[in-house]
CSV table of C-alpha atoms in Angstrom, one decimal:
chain,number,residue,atom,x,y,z
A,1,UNK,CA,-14.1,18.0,-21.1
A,2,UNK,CA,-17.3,19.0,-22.0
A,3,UNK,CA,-20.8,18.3,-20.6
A,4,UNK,CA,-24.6,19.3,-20.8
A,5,UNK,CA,-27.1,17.3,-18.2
A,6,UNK,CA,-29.8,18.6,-17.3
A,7,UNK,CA,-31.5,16.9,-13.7
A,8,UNK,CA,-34.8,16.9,-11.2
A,9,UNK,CA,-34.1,16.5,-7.2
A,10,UNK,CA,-36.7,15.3,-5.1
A,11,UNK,CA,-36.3,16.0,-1.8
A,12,UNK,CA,-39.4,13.9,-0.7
A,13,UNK,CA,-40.6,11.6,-3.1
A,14,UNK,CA,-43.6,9.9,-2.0
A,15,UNK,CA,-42.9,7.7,0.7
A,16,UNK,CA,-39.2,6.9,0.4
A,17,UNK,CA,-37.1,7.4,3.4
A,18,UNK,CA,-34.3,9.5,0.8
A,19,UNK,CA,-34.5,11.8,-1.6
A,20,UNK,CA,-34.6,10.9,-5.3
A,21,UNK,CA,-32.1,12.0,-8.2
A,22,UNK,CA,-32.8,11.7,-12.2
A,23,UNK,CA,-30.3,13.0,-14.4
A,24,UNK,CA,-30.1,13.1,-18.1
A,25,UNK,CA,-26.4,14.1,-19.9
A,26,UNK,CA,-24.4,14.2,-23.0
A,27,UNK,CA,-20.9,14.0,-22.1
A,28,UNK,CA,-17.2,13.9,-23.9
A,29,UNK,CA,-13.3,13.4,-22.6
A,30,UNK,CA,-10.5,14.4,-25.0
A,31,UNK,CA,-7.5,12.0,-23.8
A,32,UNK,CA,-5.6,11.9,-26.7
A,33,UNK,CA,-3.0,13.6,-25.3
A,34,UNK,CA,-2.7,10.5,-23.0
A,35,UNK,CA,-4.2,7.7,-23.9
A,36,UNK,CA,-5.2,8.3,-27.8
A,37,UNK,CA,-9.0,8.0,-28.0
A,38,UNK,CA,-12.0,10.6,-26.9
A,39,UNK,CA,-15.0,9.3,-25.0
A,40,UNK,CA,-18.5,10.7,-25.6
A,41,UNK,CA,-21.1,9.1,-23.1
A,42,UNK,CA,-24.5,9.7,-23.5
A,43,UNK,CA,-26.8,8.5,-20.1
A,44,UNK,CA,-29.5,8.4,-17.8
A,45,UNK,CA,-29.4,8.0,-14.3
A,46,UNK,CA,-31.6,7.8,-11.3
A,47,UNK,CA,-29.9,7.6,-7.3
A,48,UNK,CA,-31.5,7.6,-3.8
A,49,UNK,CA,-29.3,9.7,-1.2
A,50,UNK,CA,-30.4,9.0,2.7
A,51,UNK,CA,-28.9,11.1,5.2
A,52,UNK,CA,-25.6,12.1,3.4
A,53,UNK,CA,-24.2,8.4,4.4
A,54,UNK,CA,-25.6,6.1,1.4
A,55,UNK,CA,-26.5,7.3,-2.0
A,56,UNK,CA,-27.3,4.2,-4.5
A,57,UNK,CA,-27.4,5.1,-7.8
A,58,UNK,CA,-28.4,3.1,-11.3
A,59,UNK,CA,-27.1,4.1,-14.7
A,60,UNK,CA,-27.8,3.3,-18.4
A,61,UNK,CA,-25.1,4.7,-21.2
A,62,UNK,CA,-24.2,4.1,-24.4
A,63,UNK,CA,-20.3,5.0,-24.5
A,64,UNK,CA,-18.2,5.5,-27.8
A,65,UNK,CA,-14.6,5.4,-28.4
A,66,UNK,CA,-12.5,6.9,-30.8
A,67,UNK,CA,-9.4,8.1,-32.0
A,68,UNK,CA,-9.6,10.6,-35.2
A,69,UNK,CA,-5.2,10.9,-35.3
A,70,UNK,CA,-5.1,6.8,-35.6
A,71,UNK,CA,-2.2,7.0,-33.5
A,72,UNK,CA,-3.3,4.5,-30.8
A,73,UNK,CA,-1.8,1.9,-29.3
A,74,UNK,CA,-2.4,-1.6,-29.9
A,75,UNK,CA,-4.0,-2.4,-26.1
A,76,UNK,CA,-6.3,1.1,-26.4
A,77,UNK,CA,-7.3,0.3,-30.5
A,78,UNK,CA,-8.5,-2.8,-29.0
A,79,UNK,CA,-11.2,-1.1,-26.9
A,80,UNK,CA,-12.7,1.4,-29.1
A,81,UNK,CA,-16.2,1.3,-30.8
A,82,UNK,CA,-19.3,1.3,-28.9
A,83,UNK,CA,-20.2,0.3,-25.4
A,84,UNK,CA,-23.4,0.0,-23.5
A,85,UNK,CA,-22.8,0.5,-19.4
A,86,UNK,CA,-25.8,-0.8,-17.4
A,87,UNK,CA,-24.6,-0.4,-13.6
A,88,UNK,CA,-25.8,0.0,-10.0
A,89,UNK,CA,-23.4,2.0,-7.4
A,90,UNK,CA,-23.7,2.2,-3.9
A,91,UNK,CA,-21.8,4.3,-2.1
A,92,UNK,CA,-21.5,4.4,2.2
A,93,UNK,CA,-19.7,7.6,3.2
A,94,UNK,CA,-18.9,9.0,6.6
A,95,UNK,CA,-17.0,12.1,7.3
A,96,UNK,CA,-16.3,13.4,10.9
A,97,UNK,CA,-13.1,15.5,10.0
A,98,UNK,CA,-13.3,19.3,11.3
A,99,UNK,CA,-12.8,20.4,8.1
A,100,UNK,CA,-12.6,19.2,4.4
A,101,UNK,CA,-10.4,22.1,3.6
A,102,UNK,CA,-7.9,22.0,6.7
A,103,UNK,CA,-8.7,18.9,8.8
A,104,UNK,CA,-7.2,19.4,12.3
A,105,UNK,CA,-9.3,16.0,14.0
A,106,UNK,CA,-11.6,13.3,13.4
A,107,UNK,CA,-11.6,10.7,10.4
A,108,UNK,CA,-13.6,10.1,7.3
A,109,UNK,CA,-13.8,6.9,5.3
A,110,UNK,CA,-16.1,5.9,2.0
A,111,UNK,CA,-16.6,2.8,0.2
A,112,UNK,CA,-18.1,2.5,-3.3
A,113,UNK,CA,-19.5,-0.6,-5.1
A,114,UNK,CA,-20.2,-0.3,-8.7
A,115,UNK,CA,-21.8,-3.6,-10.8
A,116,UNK,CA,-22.2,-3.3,-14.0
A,117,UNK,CA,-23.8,-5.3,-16.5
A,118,UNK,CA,-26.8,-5.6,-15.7
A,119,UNK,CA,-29.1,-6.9,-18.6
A,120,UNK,CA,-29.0,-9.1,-21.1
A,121,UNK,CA,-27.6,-7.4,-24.1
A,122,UNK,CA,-24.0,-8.4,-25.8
A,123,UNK,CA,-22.6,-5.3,-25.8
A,124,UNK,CA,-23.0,-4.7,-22.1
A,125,UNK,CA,-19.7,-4.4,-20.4
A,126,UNK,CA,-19.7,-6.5,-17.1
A,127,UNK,CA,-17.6,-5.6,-14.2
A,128,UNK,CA,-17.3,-5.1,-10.6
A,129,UNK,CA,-15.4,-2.3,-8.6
A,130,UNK,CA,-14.0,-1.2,-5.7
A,131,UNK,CA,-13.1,1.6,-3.9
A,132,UNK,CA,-12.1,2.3,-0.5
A,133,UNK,CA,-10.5,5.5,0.8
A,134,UNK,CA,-9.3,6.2,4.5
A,135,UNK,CA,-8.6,9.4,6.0
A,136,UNK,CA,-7.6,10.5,9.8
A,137,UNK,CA,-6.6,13.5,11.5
A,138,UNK,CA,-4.8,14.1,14.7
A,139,UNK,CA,-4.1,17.4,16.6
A,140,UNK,CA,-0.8,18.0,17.8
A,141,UNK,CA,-0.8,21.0,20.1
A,142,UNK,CA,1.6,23.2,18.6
A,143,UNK,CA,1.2,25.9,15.8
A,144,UNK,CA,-2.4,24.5,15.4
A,145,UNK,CA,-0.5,21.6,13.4
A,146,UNK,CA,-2.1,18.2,12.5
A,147,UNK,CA,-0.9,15.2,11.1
A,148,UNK,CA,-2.9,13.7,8.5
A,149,UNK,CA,-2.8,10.2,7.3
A,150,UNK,CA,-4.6,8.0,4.6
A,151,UNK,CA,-4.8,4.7,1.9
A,152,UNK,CA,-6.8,4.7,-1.1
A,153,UNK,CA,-7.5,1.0,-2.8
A,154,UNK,CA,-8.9,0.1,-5.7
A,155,UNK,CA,-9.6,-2.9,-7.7
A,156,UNK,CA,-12.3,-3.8,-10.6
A,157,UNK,CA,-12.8,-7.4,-12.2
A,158,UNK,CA,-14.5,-8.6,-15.4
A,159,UNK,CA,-17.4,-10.8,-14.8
A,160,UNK,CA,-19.9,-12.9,-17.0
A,161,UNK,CA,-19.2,-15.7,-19.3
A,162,UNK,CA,-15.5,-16.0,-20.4
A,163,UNK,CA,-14.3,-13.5,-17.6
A,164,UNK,CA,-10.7,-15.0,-17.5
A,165,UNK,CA,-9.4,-13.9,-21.1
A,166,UNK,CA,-11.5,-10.4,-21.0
A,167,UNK,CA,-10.0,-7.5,-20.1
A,168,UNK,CA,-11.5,-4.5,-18.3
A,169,UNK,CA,-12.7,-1.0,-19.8
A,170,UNK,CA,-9.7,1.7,-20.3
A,171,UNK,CA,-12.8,4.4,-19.3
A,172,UNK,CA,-13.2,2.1,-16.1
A,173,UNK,CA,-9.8,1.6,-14.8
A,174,UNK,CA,-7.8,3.4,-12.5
A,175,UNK,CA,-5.2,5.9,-13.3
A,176,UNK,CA,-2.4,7.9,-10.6
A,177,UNK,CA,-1.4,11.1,-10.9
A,178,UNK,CA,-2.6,14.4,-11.7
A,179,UNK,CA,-3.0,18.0,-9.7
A,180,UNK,CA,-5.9,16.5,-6.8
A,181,UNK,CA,-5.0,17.4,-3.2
A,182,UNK,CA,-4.5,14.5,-1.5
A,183,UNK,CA,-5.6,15.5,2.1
A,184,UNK,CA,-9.0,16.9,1.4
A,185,UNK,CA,-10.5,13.9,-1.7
A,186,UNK,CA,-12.3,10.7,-1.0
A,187,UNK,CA,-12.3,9.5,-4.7
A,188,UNK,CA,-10.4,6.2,-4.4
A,189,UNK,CA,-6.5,6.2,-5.4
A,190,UNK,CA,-5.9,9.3,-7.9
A,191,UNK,CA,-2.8,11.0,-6.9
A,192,UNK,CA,0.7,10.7,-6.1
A,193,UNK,CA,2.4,14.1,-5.8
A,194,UNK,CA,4.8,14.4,-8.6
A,195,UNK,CA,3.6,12.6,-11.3
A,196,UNK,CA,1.0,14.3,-13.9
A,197,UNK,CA,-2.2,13.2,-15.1
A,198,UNK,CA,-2.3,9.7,-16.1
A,199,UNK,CA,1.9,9.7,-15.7
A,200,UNK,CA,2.4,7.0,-13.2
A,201,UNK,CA,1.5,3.1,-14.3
A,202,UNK,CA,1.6,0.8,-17.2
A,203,UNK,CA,2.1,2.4,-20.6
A,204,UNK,CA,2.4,1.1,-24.3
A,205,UNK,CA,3.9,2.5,-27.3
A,206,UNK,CA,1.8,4.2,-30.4
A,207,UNK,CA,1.4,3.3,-33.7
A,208,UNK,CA,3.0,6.4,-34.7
A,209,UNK,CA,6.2,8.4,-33.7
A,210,UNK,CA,6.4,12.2,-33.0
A,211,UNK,CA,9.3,14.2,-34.8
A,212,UNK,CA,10.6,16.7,-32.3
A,213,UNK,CA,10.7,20.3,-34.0
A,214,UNK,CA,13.9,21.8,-35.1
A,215,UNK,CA,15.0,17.9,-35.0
A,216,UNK,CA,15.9,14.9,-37.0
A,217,UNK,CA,15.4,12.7,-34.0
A,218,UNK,CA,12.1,10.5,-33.5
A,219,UNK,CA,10.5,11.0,-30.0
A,220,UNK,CA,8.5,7.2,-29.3
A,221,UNK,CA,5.3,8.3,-27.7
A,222,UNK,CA,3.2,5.9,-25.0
A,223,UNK,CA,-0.4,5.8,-24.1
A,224,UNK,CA,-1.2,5.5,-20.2
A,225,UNK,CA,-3.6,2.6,-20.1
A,226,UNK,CA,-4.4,2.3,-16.4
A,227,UNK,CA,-4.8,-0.6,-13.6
A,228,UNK,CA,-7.2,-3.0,-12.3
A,229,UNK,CA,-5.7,-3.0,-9.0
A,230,UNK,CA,-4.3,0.2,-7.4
A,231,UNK,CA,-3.2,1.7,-4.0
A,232,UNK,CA,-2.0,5.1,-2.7
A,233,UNK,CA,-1.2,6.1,1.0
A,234,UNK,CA,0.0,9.5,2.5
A,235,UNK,CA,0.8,11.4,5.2
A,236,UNK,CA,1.1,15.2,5.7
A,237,UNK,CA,2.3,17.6,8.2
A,238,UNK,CA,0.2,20.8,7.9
A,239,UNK,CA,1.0,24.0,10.8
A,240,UNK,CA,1.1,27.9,10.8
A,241,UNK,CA,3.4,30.3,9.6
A,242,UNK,CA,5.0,32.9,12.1
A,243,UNK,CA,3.3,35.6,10.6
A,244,UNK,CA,-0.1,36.8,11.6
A,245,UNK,CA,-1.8,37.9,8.3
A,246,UNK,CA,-1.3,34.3,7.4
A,247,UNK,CA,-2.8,33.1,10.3
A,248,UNK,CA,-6.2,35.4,10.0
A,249,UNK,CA,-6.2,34.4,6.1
A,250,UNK,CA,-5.7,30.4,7.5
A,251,UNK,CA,-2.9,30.2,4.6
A,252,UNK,CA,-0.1,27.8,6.4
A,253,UNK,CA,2.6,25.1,5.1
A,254,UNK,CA,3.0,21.4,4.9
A,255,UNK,CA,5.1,18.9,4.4
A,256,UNK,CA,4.1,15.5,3.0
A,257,UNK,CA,5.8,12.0,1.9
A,258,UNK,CA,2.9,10.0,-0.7
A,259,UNK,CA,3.3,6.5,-2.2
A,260,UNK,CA,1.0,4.5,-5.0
A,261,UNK,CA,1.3,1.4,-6.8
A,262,UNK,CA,-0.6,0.3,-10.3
A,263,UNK,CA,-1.3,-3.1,-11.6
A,264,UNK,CA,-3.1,-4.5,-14.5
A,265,UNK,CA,-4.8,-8.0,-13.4
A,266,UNK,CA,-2.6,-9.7,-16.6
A,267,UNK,CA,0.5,-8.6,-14.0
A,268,UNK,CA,-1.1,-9.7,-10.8
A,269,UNK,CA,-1.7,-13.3,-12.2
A,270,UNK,CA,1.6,-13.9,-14.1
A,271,UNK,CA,3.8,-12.9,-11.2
A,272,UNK,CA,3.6,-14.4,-7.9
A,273,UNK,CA,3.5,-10.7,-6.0
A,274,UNK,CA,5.4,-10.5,-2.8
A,275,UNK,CA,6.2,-7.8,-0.1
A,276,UNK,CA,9.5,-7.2,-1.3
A,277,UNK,CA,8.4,-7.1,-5.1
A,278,UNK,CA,5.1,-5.0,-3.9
A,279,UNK,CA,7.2,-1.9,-2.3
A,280,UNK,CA,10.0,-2.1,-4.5
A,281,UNK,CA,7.9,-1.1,-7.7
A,282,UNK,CA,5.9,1.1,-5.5
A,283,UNK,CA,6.5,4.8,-6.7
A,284,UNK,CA,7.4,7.2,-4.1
A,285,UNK,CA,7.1,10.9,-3.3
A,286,UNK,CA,7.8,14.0,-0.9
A,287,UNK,CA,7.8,17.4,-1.1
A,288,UNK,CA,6.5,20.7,0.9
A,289,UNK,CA,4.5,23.4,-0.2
A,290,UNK,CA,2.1,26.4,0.6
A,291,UNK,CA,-1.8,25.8,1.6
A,292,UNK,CA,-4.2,28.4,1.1
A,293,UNK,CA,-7.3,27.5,1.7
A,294,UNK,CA,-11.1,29.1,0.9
A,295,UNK,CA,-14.8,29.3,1.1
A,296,UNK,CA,-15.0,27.5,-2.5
A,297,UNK,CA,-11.6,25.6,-2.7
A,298,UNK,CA,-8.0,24.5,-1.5
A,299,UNK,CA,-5.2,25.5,-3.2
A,300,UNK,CA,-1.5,24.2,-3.1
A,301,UNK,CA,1.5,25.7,-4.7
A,302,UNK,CA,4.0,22.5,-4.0
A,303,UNK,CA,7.6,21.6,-4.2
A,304,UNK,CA,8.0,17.7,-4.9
A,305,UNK,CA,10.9,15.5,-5.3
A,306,UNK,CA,10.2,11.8,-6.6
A,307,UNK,CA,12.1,9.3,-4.7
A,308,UNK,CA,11.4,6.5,-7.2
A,309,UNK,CA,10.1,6.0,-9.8
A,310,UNK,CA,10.1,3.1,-12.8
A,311,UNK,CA,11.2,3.5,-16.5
A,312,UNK,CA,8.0,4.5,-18.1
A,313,UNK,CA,6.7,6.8,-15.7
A,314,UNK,CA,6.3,10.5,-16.1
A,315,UNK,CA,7.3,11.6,-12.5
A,316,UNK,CA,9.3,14.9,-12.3
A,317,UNK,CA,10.7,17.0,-9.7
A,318,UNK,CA,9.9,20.7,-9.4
A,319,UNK,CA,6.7,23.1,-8.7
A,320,UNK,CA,3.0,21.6,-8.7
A,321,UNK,CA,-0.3,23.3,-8.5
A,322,UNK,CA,-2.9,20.9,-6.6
A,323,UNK,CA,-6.6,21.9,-6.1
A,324,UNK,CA,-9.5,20.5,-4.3
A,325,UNK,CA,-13.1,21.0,-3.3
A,326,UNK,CA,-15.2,20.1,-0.5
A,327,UNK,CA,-18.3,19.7,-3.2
């Protein structure tokens, strides 16, 4: 990932009751590794943030796809070219946990609205998303323990003329798994310990095959292509060690059990979706680790065991690094 921006804040500007962001950035993604195709995006943007709670933002990009190994699948060689994003977001945020690194009490909740397709042109792409993201803390007397609990929901729908046979961007969807702490983030649904970047969800397989060194065999490789509906939910036990220069550093363990489900909208319409279908494709975790947190981040060195998982997903027990930040 690389990006150069450059950006004014105004913490006043003239007589708006917020304070006014423009931003200007040239910015690229190598997924190929997942998905087969880099993204280069180059934008403009201008937000209003009042009071920490509401920040509404407008952007203007013109978005390229590509993929140089021509490797892709059929479902991702289908979106690439160029794309031009024209979108409002407003986001409504409210966070009244102790602590974004080690929350003890309180709750924080966020909700983000993103239109886009605003204009007239034909290559604007026109969707509407979602994102919702729960979090609650509760003190539990002992060992300074807490138990925290939270859902993350996502969902984003084409709009415009012909809606019901268009699909949604790949850059736009939502994707599960990955190395994010899942206490400390509202970001919508990202992470279900256990499963790697982009490894949990619908997949499709490349053009081309992969000949495994030092072998004759053919490895079939698949591109992650994200949902248009997802979900996650956790819960974690987090307390102190018995040992005091632990305690003074504020490094302690936890224990945590994490579920998440992934659909495209193509699923979600052919199938009739009931509870029992709903959790029995839903991919579960647990696992317990170490927490150290600091000044600048959160760090988890974590043991997880995947309790199930389906046929294409990348899920995998063993050791997992997970990071977060309160910025």
């Amino acid at each position: 990932m690389t990006e150069f921006s450059a950006g004014l804040h105004y913490p006043r500007f003239k007589q708006l009751p917020a304070a006014l962001v423009t931003r200007a950035s040239i910015f690229s993604q190598d997924w190929m590794n997942f998905s087969s195709y880099t993204e280069r995006l180059v934008g403009l943007s201008a937000g209003l943030v009042a009071s920490n709670y509401h920040d509404l933002s407008y952007n203007l990009t013109w978005r390229t796809l590509q993929d140089p190994q021509h490797c892709a699948s059929r479902s991702v060689r289908r979106q690439l070219g160029h794309s031009l994003l024209s979108a409002l977001k407003y986001t409504f945020k409210i966070d009244k946990r102790d602590s974004v690194l080690r929350p003890t009490k309180g709750y924080a909740f966020r909700s983000a609205t993103q239109i886009a397709g605003l204009g007239a042109d034909s290559n604007l792409l026109r969707f509407v998303r979602q994102e919702l993201d729960l979090r609650c803390a509760v003190p539990l007397g002992f060992s300074n323990a807490a138990l925290n609990v939270g859902i993350s929901g996502g969902l984003i729908v084409p709009w415009g003329a012909g809606f019901r046979k268009k699909t949604t961007p790949i850059s736009d969807r939502f994707f599960i798994g990955g190395h994010n702490s899942v206490v400390c983030g509202l970001h919508g649904p990202l992470t279900v310990p256990g499963f790697p970047i982009r490894g949990l969800g619908p997949m499709e397989c490349r053009q081309a095959s992969t000949v495994l060194q030092n072998s004759n065999d053919r490895q079939e490789l698949k591109d992650s292509l994200g949902g248009d509906l997802a979900f996650t939910g956790f819960a974690d036990l987090a307390f102190d060690l018995p040992i005091q220069f632990l305690k003074e550093q504020n490094i302690h363990a936890h224990c945590f059990v994490s579920a998440g489900n992934i659909f495209g909208l193509q699923e979600v319409q052919r199938e009739l979706l009931t509870w029992k279908k709903l959790w029995s494709s839903t991919r579960v975790s647990a696992g317990f680790g170490i927490v150290v947190p600091t000044n600048v981040f959160r760090f988890e060195l974590n043991f997880c065991h995947v309790l199930r998982q389906l046929e294409n997903d990348r899920g995998k027990r063993g050791f997992q690094l997970s990071f977060a930040s309160p910025y």
